PDB file of C-alpha atoms in Angstrom:
ATOM      1  CA  VAL M  23     149.708  58.339  98.711  1.00  0.00           C
ATOM      2  CA  GLY M  24     149.152  57.270  94.996  1.00  0.00           C
ATOM      3  CA  SER M  25     146.234  54.618  96.320  1.00  0.00           C
ATOM      4  CA  ARG M  26     144.308  57.728  97.786  1.00  0.00           C
ATOM      5  CA  PHE M  27     143.980  59.265  94.493  1.00  0.00           C
ATOM      6  CA  ARG M  28     142.615  58.858  91.165  1.00  0.00           C
ATOM      7  CA  GLY M  29     142.794  61.584  88.402  1.00  0.00           C
ATOM      8  CA  ARG M  30     139.818  62.293  86.384  1.00  0.00           C
ATOM      9  CA  ASP M  31     142.352  62.775  83.168  1.00  0.00           C
ATOM     10  CA  GLU M  32     144.986  59.916  83.503  1.00  0.00           C
ATOM     11  CA  THR M  33     147.450  61.951  80.713  1.00  0.00           C
ATOM     12  CA  PRO M  34     150.611  62.852  81.939  1.00  0.00           C
ATOM     13  CA  GLY M  35     150.545  66.282  83.601  1.00  0.00           C
ATOM     14  CA  ALA M  36     146.794  66.498  83.729  1.00  0.00           C
ATOM     15  CA  ALA M  37     145.202  67.550  86.751  1.00  0.00           C
ATOM     16  CA  ALA M  38     144.046  65.134  89.472  1.00  0.00           C
ATOM     17  CA  TRP M  39     141.604  65.155  92.362  1.00  0.00           C
ATOM     18  CA  CYS M  40     141.491  63.750  95.671  1.00  0.00           C
ATOM     19  CA  ARG M  41     138.926  60.744  95.799  1.00  0.00           C
ATOM     20  CA  PHE M  42     138.119  61.980  99.259  1.00  0.00           C
ATOM     21  CA  CYS M  43     136.966  65.978  99.061  1.00  0.00           C
ATOM     22  CA  GLY M  44     137.478  66.422  95.536  1.00  0.00           C
ATOM     23  CA  MET M  45     140.057  68.972  95.470  1.00  0.00           C
ATOM     24  CA  PRO M  46     142.877  69.045  93.192  1.00  0.00           C
ATOM     25  CA  ARG M  47     146.256  67.330  93.809  1.00  0.00           C
ATOM     26  CA  LEU M  48     148.989  69.441  94.999  1.00  0.00           C
ATOM     27  CA  PHE M  49     152.369  69.015  94.188  1.00  0.00           C
ATOM     28  CA  LYS M  50     153.712  65.180  93.570  1.00  0.00           C
ATOM     29  CA  GLY M  51     150.570  64.138  94.397  1.00  0.00           C
ATOM     30  CA  GLN M  52     150.029  65.516  97.670  1.00  0.00           C
ATOM     31  CA  ALA M  53     146.975  66.950  98.939  1.00  0.00           C
ATOM     32  CA  LEU M  54     145.614  69.333 101.480  1.00  0.00           C
ATOM     33  CA  HIS M  55     142.405  67.889 103.178  1.00  0.00           C
ATOM     34  CA  VAL M  56     140.126  70.375 104.985  1.00  0.00           C
ATOM     35  CA  VAL M  57     137.428  67.954 106.717  1.00  0.00           C
ATOM     36  CA  GLU M  58     135.043  68.345 109.900  1.00  0.00           C
ATOM     37  CA  GLU M  59     135.827  66.063 112.769  1.00  0.00           C
ATOM     38  CA  HIS M  60     132.704  64.305 112.327  1.00  0.00           C
ATOM     39  CA  GLN M  61     133.992  63.030 108.961  1.00  0.00           C
ATOM     40  CA  LEU M  62     137.438  62.140 109.941  1.00  0.00           C
ATOM     41  CA  VAL M  63     136.797  60.116 113.173  1.00  0.00           C
ATOM     42  CA  PRO M  64     135.043  57.251 111.117  1.00  0.00           C
ATOM     43  CA  GLN M  65     137.732  57.150 108.599  1.00  0.00           C
ATOM     44  CA  ILE M  66     140.571  56.821 111.433  1.00  0.00           C
ATOM     45  CA  VAL M  67     138.332  54.214 113.368  1.00  0.00           C
ATOM     46  CA  GLN M  68     138.051  52.320 109.844  1.00  0.00           C
ATOM     47  CA  GLU M  69     141.876  52.321 108.934  1.00  0.00           C
ATOM     48  CA  VAL M  70     143.223  51.758 112.648  1.00  0.00           C
ATOM     49  CA  THR M  71     140.573  48.742 112.592  1.00  0.00           C
ATOM     50  CA  GLU M  72     141.599  47.443 109.290  1.00  0.00           C
ATOM     51  CA  ALA M  73     145.293  47.725 109.839  1.00  0.00           C
ATOM     52  CA  ALA M  74     145.184  45.702 113.145  1.00  0.00           C
ATOM     53  CA  LYS M  75     143.186  42.884 111.194  1.00  0.00           C
ATOM     54  CA  THR M  76     145.670  42.477 108.605  1.00  0.00           C
ATOM     55  CA  ALA M  77     148.751  42.933 110.866  1.00  0.00           C
ATOM     56  CA  ILE M  78     147.469  40.323 113.342  1.00  0.00           C
ATOM     57  CA  ASP M  79     146.385  37.922 110.778  1.00  0.00           C
ATOM     58  CA  ALA M  80     149.924  38.391 109.143  1.00  0.00           C
ATOM     59  CA  LYS M  81     152.073  38.303 112.395  1.00  0.00           C
ATOM     60  CA  GLY M  82     150.075  37.505 115.181  1.00  0.00           C
ATOM     61  CA  SER M  83     150.032  41.155 116.490  1.00  0.00           C
ATOM     62  CA  PHE M  84     149.398  44.526 115.984  1.00  0.00           C
ATOM     63  CA  SER M  85     151.505  47.706 117.287  1.00  0.00           C
ATOM     64  CA  LEU M  86     149.925  51.308 117.710  1.00  0.00           C
ATOM     65  CA  CYS M  87     151.816  54.339 118.016  1.00  0.00           C
ATOM     66  CA  VAL M  88     149.462  57.410 118.564  1.00  0.00           C
ATOM     67  CA  ALA M  89     149.773  61.058 119.436  1.00  0.00           C
ATOM     68  CA  ARG M  90     147.661  63.001 121.839  1.00  0.00           C
ATOM     69  CA  PRO M  91     145.727  64.872 118.929  1.00  0.00           C
ATOM     70  CA  VAL M  92     144.749  61.257 117.815  1.00  0.00           C
ATOM     71  CA  ILE M  93     143.312  59.956 120.575  1.00  0.00           C
ATOM     72  CA  PRO M  94     139.759  61.757 120.986  1.00  0.00           C
ATOM     73  CA  ALA M  95     139.030  60.046 117.620  1.00  0.00           C
ATOM     74  CA  LEU M  96     139.977  56.305 118.665  1.00  0.00           C
ATOM     75  CA  LYS M  97     137.323  56.241 121.507  1.00  0.00           C
ATOM     76  CA  ASP M  98     135.048  54.858 118.812  1.00  0.00           C
ATOM     77  CA  LEU M  99     137.095  51.741 118.403  1.00  0.00           C
ATOM     78  CA  SER M 100     134.475  48.505 118.979  1.00  0.00           C
ATOM     79  CA  PRO M 101     135.757  45.949 121.623  1.00  0.00           C
ATOM     80  CA  GLU M 102     134.336  43.630 119.298  1.00  0.00           C
ATOM     81  CA  ALA M 103     136.025  44.252 116.136  1.00  0.00           C
ATOM     82  CA  LEU M 104     139.222  42.392 116.699  1.00  0.00           C
ATOM     83  CA  ASP M 105     141.394  40.482 119.162  1.00  0.00           C
ATOM     84  CA  TRP M 106     142.612  43.482 121.495  1.00  0.00           C
ATOM     85  CA  SER M 107     144.760  41.354 123.737  1.00  0.00           C
ATOM     86  CA  LYS M 108     147.301  41.111 120.383  1.00  0.00           C
ATOM     87  CA  VAL M 109     147.578  45.016 120.241  1.00  0.00           C
ATOM     88  CA  SER M 110     150.202  46.933 121.996  1.00  0.00           C
ATOM     89  CA  VAL M 111     150.123  50.642 122.274  1.00  0.00           C
ATOM     90  CA  PHE M 112     153.007  53.178 122.094  1.00  0.00           C
ATOM     91  CA  PHE M 113     153.256  57.217 122.358  1.00  0.00           C
ATOM     92  CA  THR M 114     155.038  59.759 120.335  1.00  0.00           C
ATOM     93  CA  GLY M 115     155.277  63.211 121.235  1.00  0.00           C
ATOM     94  CA  GLU M 116     154.632  62.666 125.082  1.00  0.00           C
ATOM     95  CA  LEU M 117     156.136  65.713 127.247  1.00  0.00           C
ATOM     96  CA  LEU M 118     158.932  64.285 129.595  1.00  0.00           C
ATOM     97  CA  GLY M 119     157.028  63.058 132.804  1.00  0.00           C
ATOM     98  CA  ALA M 120     153.376  64.513 131.731  1.00  0.00           C
ATOM     99  CA  ASN M 121     151.929  61.485 130.194  1.00  0.00           C
ATOM    100  CA  LYS M 122     148.725  63.131 129.200  1.00  0.00           C
ATOM    101  CA  ALA M 123     148.645  60.871 126.106  1.00  0.00           C
ATOM    102  CA  TYR M 124     148.592  57.604 128.070  1.00  0.00           C
ATOM    103  CA  THR M 125     146.130  58.609 130.680  1.00  0.00           C
ATOM    104  CA  GLU M 126     143.544  59.514 127.928  1.00  0.00           C
ATOM    105  CA  ALA M 127     144.580  56.767 125.798  1.00  0.00           C
ATOM    106  CA  LEU M 128     143.506  54.414 128.852  1.00  0.00           C
ATOM    107  CA  GLU M 129     140.242  56.262 129.423  1.00  0.00           C
ATOM    108  CA  ALA M 130     139.304  57.159 125.476  1.00  0.00           C
ATOM    109  CA  PHE M 131     139.987  53.220 124.319  1.00  0.00           C
ATOM    110  CA  CYS M 132     142.380  50.807 126.382  1.00  0.00           C
ATOM    111  CA  ARG M 133     140.312  50.199 128.884  1.00  0.00           C
ATOM    112  CA  LYS M 134     137.043  49.616 126.937  1.00  0.00           C
ATOM    113  CA  CYS M 135     138.497  47.709 124.082  1.00  0.00           C
ATOM    114  CA  GLY M 136     140.547  45.278 126.911  1.00  0.00           C
ATOM    115  CA  ILE M 137     143.991  46.508 125.683  1.00  0.00           C
ATOM    116  CA  GLN M 138     146.770  45.287 128.150  1.00  0.00           C
ATOM    117  CA  GLY M 139     149.855  46.118 126.170  1.00  0.00           C
ATOM    118  CA  VAL M 140     149.705  50.125 126.705  1.00  0.00           C
ATOM    119  CA  PHE M 141     153.419  50.840 127.166  1.00  0.00           C
ATOM    120  CA  TYR M 142     153.852  53.824 129.711  1.00  0.00           C
ATOM    121  CA  PRO M 143     155.781  56.390 127.629  1.00  0.00           C
ATOM    122  CA  ILE M 144     158.853  58.400 128.757  1.00  0.00           C
ATOM    123  CA  LEU M 145     159.201  58.197 132.541  1.00  0.00           C
ATOM    124  CA  ARG M 146     160.266  61.154 134.849  1.00  0.00           C
ATOM    125  CA  PRO M 147     163.073  60.043 137.153  1.00  0.00           C
ATOM    126  CA  LEU M 148     162.148  59.848 140.926  1.00  0.00           C
ATOM    127  CA  PHE M 149     164.944  62.250 141.898  1.00  0.00           C
ATOM    128  CA  SER M 150     163.264  64.792 139.731  1.00  0.00           C
ATOM    129  CA  THR M 151     161.339  67.887 141.597  1.00  0.00           C
ATOM    130  CA  GLY M 152     158.977  68.790 138.631  1.00  0.00           C
ATOM    131  CA  SER M 153     161.644  71.280 137.441  1.00  0.00           C
ATOM    132  CA  GLY M 154     163.964  71.245 134.202  1.00  0.00           C
ATOM    133  CA  LEU M 155     165.846  67.701 134.151  1.00  0.00           C
ATOM    134  CA  PRO M 156     169.893  67.861 133.486  1.00  0.00           C
ATOM    135  CA  PRO M 157     170.663  66.652 130.051  1.00  0.00           C
ATOM    136  CA  PHE M 158     171.708  63.310 131.093  1.00  0.00           C
ATOM    137  CA  ALA M 159     168.643  62.414 132.728  1.00  0.00           C
ATOM    138  CA  VAL M 160     166.750  63.575 129.676  1.00  0.00           C
ATOM    139  CA  LYS M 161     168.687  61.269 127.538  1.00  0.00           C
ATOM    140  CA  GLU M 162     168.926  58.455 129.454  1.00  0.00           C
ATOM    141  CA  ALA M 163     164.940  58.410 129.507  1.00  0.00           C
ATOM    142  CA  ALA M 164     164.447  59.305 125.677  1.00  0.00           C
ATOM    143  CA  ALA M 165     167.248  56.250 125.321  1.00  0.00           C
ATOM    144  CA  ALA M 166     165.180  53.641 127.344  1.00  0.00           C
ATOM    145  CA  TYR M 167     162.249  54.486 125.205  1.00  0.00           C
ATOM    146  CA  ASP M 168     163.741  54.199 122.171  1.00  0.00           C
ATOM    147  CA  ALA M 169     165.019  50.580 123.233  1.00  0.00           C
ATOM    148  CA  LEU M 170     161.832  49.362 124.007  1.00  0.00           C
ATOM    149  CA  LEU M 171     160.372  50.382 120.415  1.00  0.00           C
ATOM    150  CA  ARG M 172     163.361  48.770 118.688  1.00  0.00           C
ATOM    151  CA  ASN M 173     163.577  45.656 120.840  1.00  0.00           C
ATOM    152  CA  HIS M 174     159.751  45.227 121.360  1.00  0.00           C
ATOM    153  CA  PRO M 175     158.701  41.898 119.947  1.00  0.00           C
ATOM    154  CA  SER M 176     155.513  43.130 118.653  1.00  0.00           C
ATOM    155  CA  ILE M 177     157.299  45.788 116.449  1.00  0.00           C
ATOM    156  CA  ASP M 178     158.788  44.908 113.187  1.00  0.00           C
ATOM    157  CA  ASN M 179     161.982  46.729 112.496  1.00  0.00           C
ATOM    158  CA  SER M 180     163.244  45.092 109.569  1.00  0.00           C
ATOM    159  CA  GLY M 181     161.875  47.598 107.231  1.00  0.00           C
ATOM    160  CA  LYS M 182     162.451  51.158 106.872  1.00  0.00           C
ATOM    161  CA  VAL M 183     159.547  52.058 108.802  1.00  0.00           C
ATOM    162  CA  PRO M 184     158.577  50.115 112.003  1.00  0.00           C
ATOM    163  CA  SER M 185     155.531  48.184 112.075  1.00  0.00           C
TER     164      SER M 185
END
């Protein structure tokens, strides 16, 4: 967070403003940004592209974990920007068996960029009928995806936050 802000007056206790939108910083350097989608999309695309290039240069691969609300912004990722064969895509916030984020990601950017490492989110067991699942099945499905995230070779789990 600290690198995203610059204070207009660097003395302790002085107000500081966000370098992106000019709004004052909130408690402990946090900021609330209200931006139009057309302003946010290029920033998301740029940050994902830069993070991917940095990770590929450093460790030979990049893992991207996305939630459904972010996926439409990624439609502007460029197939020429980097070696997408070194990218793996995972999902968070997916409803058990719905897999809408997976489908939307394929359509928005994965196929266009040629990303092969797109990991299907939590699967609904074959015996399900579309109604609620028994607790053991939910726990088993969540544990399987958790194991994938903890053991996939493209994810570095050595730090506090996987990368």
